[in-house]
Amino acid sequence: MDLYREGTRSISGVTGPLLFVSNGRKAALGELVTIETSKGKRTGQVLQIDGDLCAIQVFEGTLGLNPGDCTVWFEKDVVKVRLGQVLMGQTLDGRGIPRGGKALPCFEKEVPITGSPLNPAMRAGPSDFVETGIASIDLLNTIVRGQKLPVFSGSGLPANEIAAQVVRQAHVPGNPEQFLVVFAAIGITEREARFFRDSFEESGALFNGVFVVNLAGDSAVERLLAPRTALTIAEYFAFDRGYDVLVVMTDMLHYCEALREVSAAREEAPGRRGFPGYLYSDLASLYERAGCVKGLKGSITQIPIVSMPGDDMTHPVVDLSGYITEGQIVLDRGLQARGVYPPINVLSSLSRLMNKGIGEGRTFAGHRQVADQLFASYARSREVSRLRLIVGDEGLTETELHYLRFGSAFERLFLDQGDSALSIGESLAAAVRALSTLPDEELFRIPADLMEEIRRVRLDR
Amino acid sequence: MSNLGKIKCLAGTVIRADSASPVSNFEVARVGSERLLGEVIRIDGKEVDIQVYEEIDGVHVGEPVEFTGEPLGVDLGPGLLGSVLDGIGRPLGGFSSEEAGAFFLKRGFFSRSLDPGTRWAFFPLKSPGDNLSPGDALGFVKEGEDFKHLVMAPLGSEMSRVREIASPGTLVTVDDAVGVLENSLAITPCQRWHVRTPRPCVERLPFSEPLITGQRVLDTLFPVALGGAAVIPGGFGTGKTVTQQSLAKWCNAGVVVYIGCGERGNEMTEVLEEFPHLKDPHTGRTLMERMVLIANTSNMPVAAREASIYLGMSIAEYFRDMGLDVALMADSTSRWAEALREISGRLGEMPGEEGYPAYLGSRLAQYYERAGRVRVLGEPQRKGSITIFNAVSPAGGDFSEPVTQASLRLSGTFWALDKRLAEGRHFPSVNWKQSYSLYEKALEPFFLENLGEQWKDCASFLKSLLERETELLSLVQIVGRDALSEQDKWDLEMGEIVRVAFLQQNAYDPHDAFNTLEQQMRLSEILKDLQCLVSEEIERGVLHQQVQGLGLLRQVLALRGAPAEDFEKRSHQWLEEVARSLTTSEGR
């Protein structure tokens, strides 16, 4: 503790969430500051220094801040979060302080929330199959331990329900230990936060999980800290304590909007849709904190939820997320309207690391071929049903009618599994039932032993 | 003699400092008390803007800046092959035990790209008294099993005679002199090069040979010339990375330089875990032994991303100068352009199209023009080449954006990856309608000479059939499939067979991942024969329904998997069988 600190009262202005200090000669980039007013303390961080002028983003917002009534103290430290086993089961605010309480009194270590990039040469390739119990994910877009796989969802689609279902059901087969859940609520409403809290309480994830909560009504600047705090905590549990950590972050769109708000206040040149030009690098600094490390037991698996404004996959936040993450789960309004739950559009969804986690000894032999067959056949059936709108049933050939039947069987028997958890075997059985609606010559990707199975199912029908 | 300055402003990755004496543009600066590496990018009177290759959190205004007077350089020499470097040439694997095993990257660490401790066996090619000009091979060191790494007189040195030279088998480190010239210049296996400067050559040669990728759709329909440049744009999930990795695995280049420029960390891991175990089909060595990996992932500092492609290019040119064919892959150009945009934005420059700086096109051109097939400097006379494969990640999958367009103007082959194809799991998802190759004319003599006249027929058969299929599919949209003539129905089926059996190629299937040119041509010949055969039968009155019942697609796929030796025999037998079953069905 320094006995002597130097404060400054020369505040030159307040813009949006930023405070400008005209005597910031002693400041360092990224330095933590305390702002003392007669009504209490606020905290902030140095964003930019231009000679004497220093821009500070205020975590609590600048509402009611009077430049004449502020003393700014530079803390000679960056923003850190206190870590320790005691975090388990806690609900924290965006800065990592127990919500409505005081900073943790006892902790193991204090770490800057920005983290450091993982050395790409020291990463271990993710390869352990994670069974989520959702057939369209496990069979067609398999998640592996250490992957980052976002959910892209239009408004009104059940992304939250699916995320909660994954948290409830996900496990690595053969590994009795459950995932530890770190949940980052980024600018979501009280109602959504309550849904997650209730769901986690029911499944028991609440007691061995950490919750970082920044609600829609909280400060937008703090929103920029929430995912970093959550990931720093996740890194502690994964790489210091050896847990398999599942990080759910919702909603990344709110995070990016907060970033845009601060960028606009800094008068930076805007990029696409007003988002700053460094959005890609900024998002990457979050998403890339997933993974496994050579020689360490733990892992970080990320499931961020990204809203698609107007169901637009080319929206910059969605687009850039897709470029950084290892695939995506896309929700579909058409399926939702046809009453299919979970309404996962398997054709636009993708898991890039799938091939690492499937096959003999991991899931089952021939997994890739079955998945390829399902993708190709379902894509064809979608094409045929579009064609049918134009030429009608009479214009379709026998084969095309088979594809139509397959399409509806696939949605009804395979996709529409409801709230239940299916093992990988049960998922495969559902896929076999759907495939049995197609004649043999269309199933040229399927290996011989599974072909037998399909013929048997067809006869039973 | 270094020159000192002081930090005045700090924002993101760019700082402004003032300097007492003049500095030159693009010289390296050491910033702050931690001596972080940076590069001067703008000079305005006494004020200098510096892009810093590391995070600058915690750096204060008023800290010192040291200008080194040298532009950004890299050490070139034995040990590069198989190594993993970051964007400014620091080894990520680390040499000493304190550096190795760092899970998280610490800033401010300073390390050379070559391990100063390793000893290499040197073998001379010259003797005392011989002349030595820039680029001449003084000798070589043995790297790995049988790779001869030439030790060349540094480019830009003066011609002189060899005074002393090490004897065969002498073990040397990269910094030990292996020879001394009469002008007292000591030649070491390691030479330093400034990454932004192109390495000179004697002359540029015309394109005459293809770079064989082993991918059917690429080699047969849209070939790239040795020394040319191919652009691979595609939205996310269209398989850019898998395509690039397939190229890195199977193309017939002597050395592959792979730049992970602002992409995922796990992809680098994939390469590092997979390549040491894969055999190069052309030499039998492991793939890692012909590879230099530059990893500047998306979460690593942005300015280093900007520098990484120049680093990769300099390394590629160094191996080209040994007389090798080098494939240079950058994944992805868009991330590099974004780094440029970010730095430009921090400088407050006037933005051009979509916020990219106005000099985007000229910077890209400087990079692309360093590719090519050349006669390199020095004795013995050698030819070398650099072929560029650049992935582009257009925002929203829209190819009209500036980075894609600028890249297209500078390259000769365009492999457009298509989202619709990727969704139907058609991989590689190269769209045959949009893609093109400008090297076809230049490469025609090569193909005719090596594959014979049939090659031309096969390629044009595939193209016209795919074209016909496209036409028919739009017709089906209006009248339905049943209203087509029997021949048209068959053409549609044949189109599907070509798409699935020829265009699609499974990168994960060890038998299918790589095809030689002969294999590619034989497969397309069979398809062409099949088309002729069935068309004739249909003309004679066979109905398409009868053909459909045969399950030809499955049979072609089975045939494709047959071993290369008896492919010829089996395919002829198979064609006869098809003919027989069609004539008998007609009789019924």
PDB file of C-alpha atoms in Angstrom, chain A residues 159-362:
ATOM      1  CA  ALA A 159     -31.370 -20.046 -27.695  1.00  0.00           C
ATOM      2  CA  ASN A 160     -31.512 -19.713 -23.918  1.00  0.00           C
ATOM      3  CA  GLU A 161     -33.479 -22.931 -23.522  1.00  0.00           C
ATOM      4  CA  ILE A 162     -30.997 -24.825 -25.677  1.00  0.00           C
ATOM      5  CA  ALA A 163     -28.009 -23.370 -23.818  1.00  0.00           C
ATOM      6  CA  ALA A 164     -29.595 -24.361 -20.509  1.00  0.00           C
ATOM      7  CA  GLN A 165     -30.290 -27.841 -21.865  1.00  0.00           C
ATOM      8  CA  VAL A 166     -26.671 -28.232 -22.923  1.00  0.00           C
ATOM      9  CA  VAL A 167     -25.460 -27.081 -19.495  1.00  0.00           C
ATOM     10  CA  ARG A 168     -27.797 -29.578 -17.858  1.00  0.00           C
ATOM     11  CA  GLN A 169     -26.875 -32.565 -20.018  1.00  0.00           C
ATOM     12  CA  ALA A 170     -23.312 -32.087 -21.273  1.00  0.00           C
ATOM     13  CA  HIS A 171     -20.690 -34.571 -20.125  1.00  0.00           C
ATOM     14  CA  VAL A 172     -17.638 -36.325 -21.517  1.00  0.00           C
ATOM     15  CA  PRO A 173     -18.627 -40.021 -21.742  1.00  0.00           C
ATOM     16  CA  GLY A 174     -16.459 -42.136 -19.476  1.00  0.00           C
ATOM     17  CA  ASN A 175     -15.543 -39.131 -17.366  1.00  0.00           C
ATOM     18  CA  PRO A 176     -17.756 -38.993 -14.284  1.00  0.00           C
ATOM     19  CA  GLU A 177     -16.792 -35.428 -13.486  1.00  0.00           C
ATOM     20  CA  GLN A 178     -19.299 -32.833 -14.476  1.00  0.00           C
ATOM     21  CA  PHE A 179     -18.450 -29.662 -16.251  1.00  0.00           C
ATOM     22  CA  LEU A 180     -17.989 -26.649 -14.030  1.00  0.00           C
ATOM     23  CA  VAL A 181     -20.184 -23.909 -15.437  1.00  0.00           C
ATOM     24  CA  VAL A 182     -19.066 -20.293 -15.631  1.00  0.00           C
ATOM     25  CA  PHE A 183     -21.960 -18.207 -16.791  1.00  0.00           C
ATOM     26  CA  ALA A 184     -21.556 -14.643 -18.050  1.00  0.00           C
ATOM     27  CA  ALA A 185     -24.751 -12.644 -18.383  1.00  0.00           C
ATOM     28  CA  ILE A 186     -23.929  -9.685 -20.590  1.00  0.00           C
ATOM     29  CA  GLY A 187     -26.623  -7.069 -20.704  1.00  0.00           C
ATOM     30  CA  ILE A 188     -29.512  -9.542 -20.580  1.00  0.00           C
ATOM     31  CA  THR A 189     -32.797  -8.747 -18.914  1.00  0.00           C
ATOM     32  CA  GLU A 190     -33.749  -9.669 -15.366  1.00  0.00           C
ATOM     33  CA  ARG A 191     -36.284 -12.135 -16.826  1.00  0.00           C
ATOM     34  CA  GLU A 192     -33.659 -13.989 -18.864  1.00  0.00           C
ATOM     35  CA  ALA A 193     -31.235 -14.023 -15.950  1.00  0.00           C
ATOM     36  CA  ARG A 194     -33.942 -15.489 -13.730  1.00  0.00           C
ATOM     37  CA  PHE A 195     -34.635 -18.217 -16.289  1.00  0.00           C
ATOM     38  CA  PHE A 196     -30.996 -19.287 -16.235  1.00  0.00           C
ATOM     39  CA  ARG A 197     -30.748 -19.072 -12.452  1.00  0.00           C
ATOM     40  CA  ASP A 198     -33.833 -21.268 -12.003  1.00  0.00           C
ATOM     41  CA  SER A 199     -32.698 -23.737 -14.599  1.00  0.00           C
ATOM     42  CA  PHE A 200     -29.235 -24.063 -13.078  1.00  0.00           C
ATOM     43  CA  GLU A 201     -30.674 -24.358  -9.590  1.00  0.00           C
ATOM     44  CA  GLU A 202     -32.819 -27.253 -10.753  1.00  0.00           C
ATOM     45  CA  SER A 203     -29.900 -29.069 -12.382  1.00  0.00           C
ATOM     46  CA  GLY A 204     -27.476 -28.400  -9.539  1.00  0.00           C
ATOM     47  CA  ALA A 205     -25.123 -26.348 -11.730  1.00  0.00           C
ATOM     48  CA  LEU A 206     -25.718 -23.407  -9.423  1.00  0.00           C
ATOM     49  CA  PHE A 207     -23.700 -24.899  -6.563  1.00  0.00           C
ATOM     50  CA  ASN A 208     -20.601 -25.670  -8.551  1.00  0.00           C
ATOM     51  CA  GLY A 209     -20.682 -22.792 -10.932  1.00  0.00           C
ATOM     52  CA  VAL A 210     -19.722 -19.137 -11.009  1.00  0.00           C
ATOM     53  CA  PHE A 211     -22.068 -16.458 -12.261  1.00  0.00           C
ATOM     54  CA  VAL A 212     -20.910 -13.147 -13.597  1.00  0.00           C
ATOM     55  CA  VAL A 213     -23.932 -10.978 -14.078  1.00  0.00           C
ATOM     56  CA  ASN A 214     -24.271  -7.664 -15.850  1.00  0.00           C
ATOM     57  CA  LEU A 215     -27.928  -6.972 -16.463  1.00  0.00           C
ATOM     58  CA  ALA A 216     -29.431  -4.750 -19.125  1.00  0.00           C
ATOM     59  CA  GLY A 217     -29.963  -2.002 -16.560  1.00  0.00           C
ATOM     60  CA  ASP A 218     -26.333  -2.062 -15.371  1.00  0.00           C
ATOM     61  CA  SER A 219     -23.580   0.097 -16.815  1.00  0.00           C
ATOM     62  CA  ALA A 220     -22.653  -0.518 -20.435  1.00  0.00           C
ATOM     63  CA  VAL A 221     -18.955  -0.094 -19.747  1.00  0.00           C
ATOM     64  CA  GLU A 222     -19.059  -2.821 -17.150  1.00  0.00           C
ATOM     65  CA  ARG A 223     -20.434  -5.037 -19.916  1.00  0.00           C
ATOM     66  CA  LEU A 224     -16.997  -4.914 -21.514  1.00  0.00           C
ATOM     67  CA  LEU A 225     -15.510  -6.393 -18.359  1.00  0.00           C
ATOM     68  CA  ALA A 226     -18.058  -9.149 -17.688  1.00  0.00           C
ATOM     69  CA  PRO A 227     -16.865 -11.712 -20.287  1.00  0.00           C
ATOM     70  CA  ARG A 228     -13.223 -11.017 -19.433  1.00  0.00           C
ATOM     71  CA  THR A 229     -13.897 -11.527 -15.731  1.00  0.00           C
ATOM     72  CA  ALA A 230     -15.764 -14.747 -16.474  1.00  0.00           C
ATOM     73  CA  LEU A 231     -12.968 -16.071 -18.708  1.00  0.00           C
ATOM     74  CA  THR A 232     -10.271 -15.184 -16.178  1.00  0.00           C
ATOM     75  CA  ILE A 233     -12.207 -17.155 -13.581  1.00  0.00           C
ATOM     76  CA  ALA A 234     -12.629 -19.994 -16.072  1.00  0.00           C
ATOM     77  CA  GLU A 235      -8.883 -20.035 -16.792  1.00  0.00           C
ATOM     78  CA  TYR A 236      -8.188 -20.241 -13.060  1.00  0.00           C
ATOM     79  CA  PHE A 237     -10.486 -23.216 -12.548  1.00  0.00           C
ATOM     80  CA  ALA A 238      -9.349 -24.946 -15.747  1.00  0.00           C
ATOM     81  CA  PHE A 239      -5.601 -24.475 -15.715  1.00  0.00           C
ATOM     82  CA  ASP A 240      -4.860 -24.019 -11.984  1.00  0.00           C
ATOM     83  CA  ARG A 241      -7.463 -26.407 -10.605  1.00  0.00           C
ATOM     84  CA  GLY A 242      -7.893 -28.908 -13.433  1.00  0.00           C
ATOM     85  CA  TYR A 243     -11.636 -28.579 -13.993  1.00  0.00           C
ATOM     86  CA  ASP A 244     -13.375 -28.965 -17.335  1.00  0.00           C
ATOM     87  CA  VAL A 245     -15.059 -25.591 -17.564  1.00  0.00           C
ATOM     88  CA  LEU A 246     -18.038 -24.776 -19.753  1.00  0.00           C
ATOM     89  CA  VAL A 247     -18.411 -21.037 -20.302  1.00  0.00           C
ATOM     90  CA  VAL A 248     -21.799 -19.792 -21.462  1.00  0.00           C
ATOM     91  CA  MET A 249     -21.804 -16.134 -22.492  1.00  0.00           C
ATOM     92  CA  THR A 250     -25.008 -14.401 -23.426  1.00  0.00           C
ATOM     93  CA  ASP A 251     -25.526 -12.135 -25.310  1.00  0.00           C
ATOM     94  CA  MET A 252     -22.442 -11.203 -27.367  1.00  0.00           C
ATOM     95  CA  LEU A 253     -24.453  -8.689 -29.374  1.00  0.00           C
ATOM     96  CA  HIS A 254     -24.894  -6.582 -26.230  1.00  0.00           C
ATOM     97  CA  TYR A 255     -21.176  -6.760 -25.614  1.00  0.00           C
ATOM     98  CA  CYS A 256     -20.440  -5.456 -29.104  1.00  0.00           C
ATOM     99  CA  GLU A 257     -22.988  -2.699 -28.765  1.00  0.00           C
ATOM    100  CA  ALA A 258     -21.289  -1.543 -25.564  1.00  0.00           C
ATOM    101  CA  LEU A 259     -17.987  -1.574 -27.427  1.00  0.00           C
ATOM    102  CA  ARG A 260     -19.549   0.553 -30.149  1.00  0.00           C
ATOM    103  CA  GLU A 261     -20.878   2.981 -27.530  1.00  0.00           C
ATOM    104  CA  VAL A 262     -17.418   3.542 -26.070  1.00  0.00           C
ATOM    105  CA  SER A 263     -15.848   3.735 -29.520  1.00  0.00           C
ATOM    106  CA  ALA A 264     -18.338   6.378 -30.599  1.00  0.00           C
ATOM    107  CA  ALA A 265     -17.582   8.418 -27.484  1.00  0.00           C
ATOM    108  CA  ARG A 266     -13.884   8.253 -28.404  1.00  0.00           C
ATOM    109  CA  GLU A 267     -14.804   9.566 -31.849  1.00  0.00           C
ATOM    110  CA  GLU A 268     -13.115   6.689 -33.631  1.00  0.00           C
ATOM    111  CA  ALA A 269     -13.750   6.075 -37.327  1.00  0.00           C
ATOM    112  CA  PRO A 270     -16.680   3.648 -37.497  1.00  0.00           C
ATOM    113  CA  GLY A 271     -16.571   0.432 -39.552  1.00  0.00           C
ATOM    114  CA  ARG A 272     -19.521  -1.688 -40.737  1.00  0.00           C
ATOM    115  CA  ARG A 273     -22.817  -0.675 -39.074  1.00  0.00           C
ATOM    116  CA  GLY A 274     -20.917   1.712 -36.820  1.00  0.00           C
ATOM    117  CA  PHE A 275     -18.939  -0.995 -35.036  1.00  0.00           C
ATOM    118  CA  PRO A 276     -15.258  -0.128 -34.530  1.00  0.00           C
ATOM    119  CA  GLY A 277     -12.647  -1.469 -36.976  1.00  0.00           C
ATOM    120  CA  TYR A 278     -11.002  -3.552 -34.242  1.00  0.00           C
ATOM    121  CA  LEU A 279     -14.168  -5.549 -33.496  1.00  0.00           C
ATOM    122  CA  TYR A 280     -12.624  -8.719 -34.950  1.00  0.00           C
ATOM    123  CA  SER A 281      -9.487  -8.516 -32.790  1.00  0.00           C
ATOM    124  CA  ASP A 282     -11.523  -7.593 -29.736  1.00  0.00           C
ATOM    125  CA  LEU A 283     -13.919 -10.544 -30.138  1.00  0.00           C
ATOM    126  CA  ALA A 284     -10.982 -12.846 -30.862  1.00  0.00           C
ATOM    127  CA  SER A 285      -9.381 -11.821 -27.558  1.00  0.00           C
ATOM    128  CA  LEU A 286     -12.456 -13.359 -25.878  1.00  0.00           C
ATOM    129  CA  TYR A 287     -13.244 -16.388 -28.041  1.00  0.00           C
ATOM    130  CA  GLU A 288      -9.626 -17.501 -28.313  1.00  0.00           C
ATOM    131  CA  ARG A 289      -9.523 -18.000 -24.551  1.00  0.00           C
ATOM    132  CA  ALA A 290     -11.107 -21.410 -25.070  1.00  0.00           C
ATOM    133  CA  GLY A 291      -9.002 -24.508 -25.459  1.00  0.00           C
ATOM    134  CA  CYS A 292      -6.809 -27.166 -23.873  1.00  0.00           C
ATOM    135  CA  VAL A 293      -3.145 -26.888 -22.933  1.00  0.00           C
ATOM    136  CA  LYS A 294      -0.446 -29.517 -23.364  1.00  0.00           C
ATOM    137  CA  GLY A 295       0.170 -31.409 -20.150  1.00  0.00           C
ATOM    138  CA  LEU A 296      -2.677 -29.833 -18.168  1.00  0.00           C
ATOM    139  CA  LYS A 297      -5.865 -31.602 -17.200  1.00  0.00           C
ATOM    140  CA  GLY A 298      -8.469 -28.853 -17.447  1.00  0.00           C
ATOM    141  CA  SER A 299     -10.120 -27.253 -20.445  1.00  0.00           C
ATOM    142  CA  ILE A 300     -12.338 -24.348 -21.409  1.00  0.00           C
ATOM    143  CA  THR A 301     -15.276 -24.988 -23.716  1.00  0.00           C
ATOM    144  CA  GLN A 302     -17.244 -21.934 -24.785  1.00  0.00           C
ATOM    145  CA  ILE A 303     -20.866 -21.625 -25.844  1.00  0.00           C
ATOM    146  CA  PRO A 304     -21.475 -17.937 -26.563  1.00  0.00           C
ATOM    147  CA  ILE A 305     -24.961 -16.905 -27.621  1.00  0.00           C
ATOM    148  CA  VAL A 306     -25.139 -14.335 -30.421  1.00  0.00           C
ATOM    149  CA  SER A 307     -28.412 -12.666 -31.380  1.00  0.00           C
ATOM    150  CA  MET A 308     -28.944 -12.115 -35.082  1.00  0.00           C
ATOM    151  CA  PRO A 309     -30.780  -8.822 -35.544  1.00  0.00           C
ATOM    152  CA  GLY A 310     -33.455  -9.451 -38.181  1.00  0.00           C
ATOM    153  CA  ASP A 311     -32.189 -13.067 -38.597  1.00  0.00           C
ATOM    154  CA  ASP A 312     -29.318 -11.600 -40.596  1.00  0.00           C
ATOM    155  CA  MET A 313     -26.309 -13.925 -40.713  1.00  0.00           C
ATOM    156  CA  THR A 314     -24.218 -11.218 -42.381  1.00  0.00           C
ATOM    157  CA  HIS A 315     -24.589  -8.783 -39.457  1.00  0.00           C
ATOM    158  CA  PRO A 316     -20.996  -7.878 -38.494  1.00  0.00           C
ATOM    159  CA  VAL A 317     -21.197  -9.324 -34.977  1.00  0.00           C
ATOM    160  CA  VAL A 318     -22.576 -12.645 -36.228  1.00  0.00           C
ATOM    161  CA  ASP A 319     -20.282 -12.720 -39.242  1.00  0.00           C
ATOM    162  CA  LEU A 320     -17.098 -12.023 -37.261  1.00  0.00           C
ATOM    163  CA  SER A 321     -18.102 -14.474 -34.539  1.00  0.00           C
ATOM    164  CA  GLY A 322     -18.500 -17.121 -37.241  1.00  0.00           C
ATOM    165  CA  TYR A 323     -15.032 -16.377 -38.566  1.00  0.00           C
ATOM    166  CA  ILE A 324     -13.380 -16.678 -35.148  1.00  0.00           C
ATOM    167  CA  THR A 325     -15.223 -19.557 -33.528  1.00  0.00           C
ATOM    168  CA  GLU A 326     -15.008 -23.197 -34.478  1.00  0.00           C
ATOM    169  CA  GLY A 327     -18.403 -23.530 -36.087  1.00  0.00           C
ATOM    170  CA  GLN A 328     -21.883 -22.405 -35.153  1.00  0.00           C
ATOM    171  CA  ILE A 329     -25.286 -23.728 -34.148  1.00  0.00           C
ATOM    172  CA  VAL A 330     -27.941 -21.826 -36.086  1.00  0.00           C
ATOM    173  CA  LEU A 331     -31.568 -21.695 -34.995  1.00  0.00           C
ATOM    174  CA  ASP A 332     -34.278 -21.623 -37.626  1.00  0.00           C
ATOM    175  CA  ARG A 333     -37.594 -19.825 -37.602  1.00  0.00           C
ATOM    176  CA  GLY A 334     -39.193 -22.226 -40.110  1.00  0.00           C
ATOM    177  CA  LEU A 335     -38.499 -25.245 -37.902  1.00  0.00           C
ATOM    178  CA  GLN A 336     -39.780 -23.347 -34.874  1.00  0.00           C
ATOM    179  CA  ALA A 337     -43.000 -22.602 -36.777  1.00  0.00           C
ATOM    180  CA  ARG A 338     -43.362 -26.290 -37.674  1.00  0.00           C
ATOM    181  CA  GLY A 339     -43.193 -27.034 -33.940  1.00  0.00           C
ATOM    182  CA  VAL A 340     -39.786 -28.697 -33.982  1.00  0.00           C
ATOM    183  CA  TYR A 341     -37.750 -28.399 -30.773  1.00  0.00           C
ATOM    184  CA  PRO A 342     -34.805 -27.806 -30.688  1.00  0.00           C
ATOM    185  CA  PRO A 343     -35.187 -25.872 -33.985  1.00  0.00           C
ATOM    186  CA  ILE A 344     -31.556 -26.312 -35.058  1.00  0.00           C
ATOM    187  CA  ASN A 345     -30.907 -25.677 -38.726  1.00  0.00           C
ATOM    188  CA  VAL A 346     -28.388 -28.448 -39.282  1.00  0.00           C
ATOM    189  CA  LEU A 347     -27.481 -27.311 -42.789  1.00  0.00           C
ATOM    190  CA  SER A 348     -26.203 -23.882 -41.762  1.00  0.00           C
ATOM    191  CA  SER A 349     -24.775 -25.240 -38.525  1.00  0.00           C
ATOM    192  CA  LEU A 350     -21.255 -26.559 -38.428  1.00  0.00           C
ATOM    193  CA  SER A 351     -18.710 -27.894 -36.003  1.00  0.00           C
ATOM    194  CA  ARG A 352     -15.228 -27.537 -37.374  1.00  0.00           C
ATOM    195  CA  LEU A 353     -13.638 -29.808 -34.799  1.00  0.00           C
ATOM    196  CA  MET A 354     -16.198 -32.571 -35.246  1.00  0.00           C
ATOM    197  CA  ASN A 355     -13.838 -34.927 -37.084  1.00  0.00           C
ATOM    198  CA  LYS A 356     -11.475 -34.899 -34.102  1.00  0.00           C
ATOM    199  CA  GLY A 357     -14.071 -36.230 -31.720  1.00  0.00           C
ATOM    200  CA  ILE A 358     -15.937 -38.860 -33.707  1.00  0.00           C
ATOM    201  CA  GLY A 359     -15.428 -42.309 -35.141  1.00  0.00           C
ATOM    202  CA  GLU A 360     -14.578 -45.699 -33.731  1.00  0.00           C
ATOM    203  CA  GLY A 361     -13.563 -45.608 -30.091  1.00  0.00           C
ATOM    204  CA  ARG A 362     -14.975 -42.104 -29.634  1.00  0.00           C
TER     205      ARG A 362
END
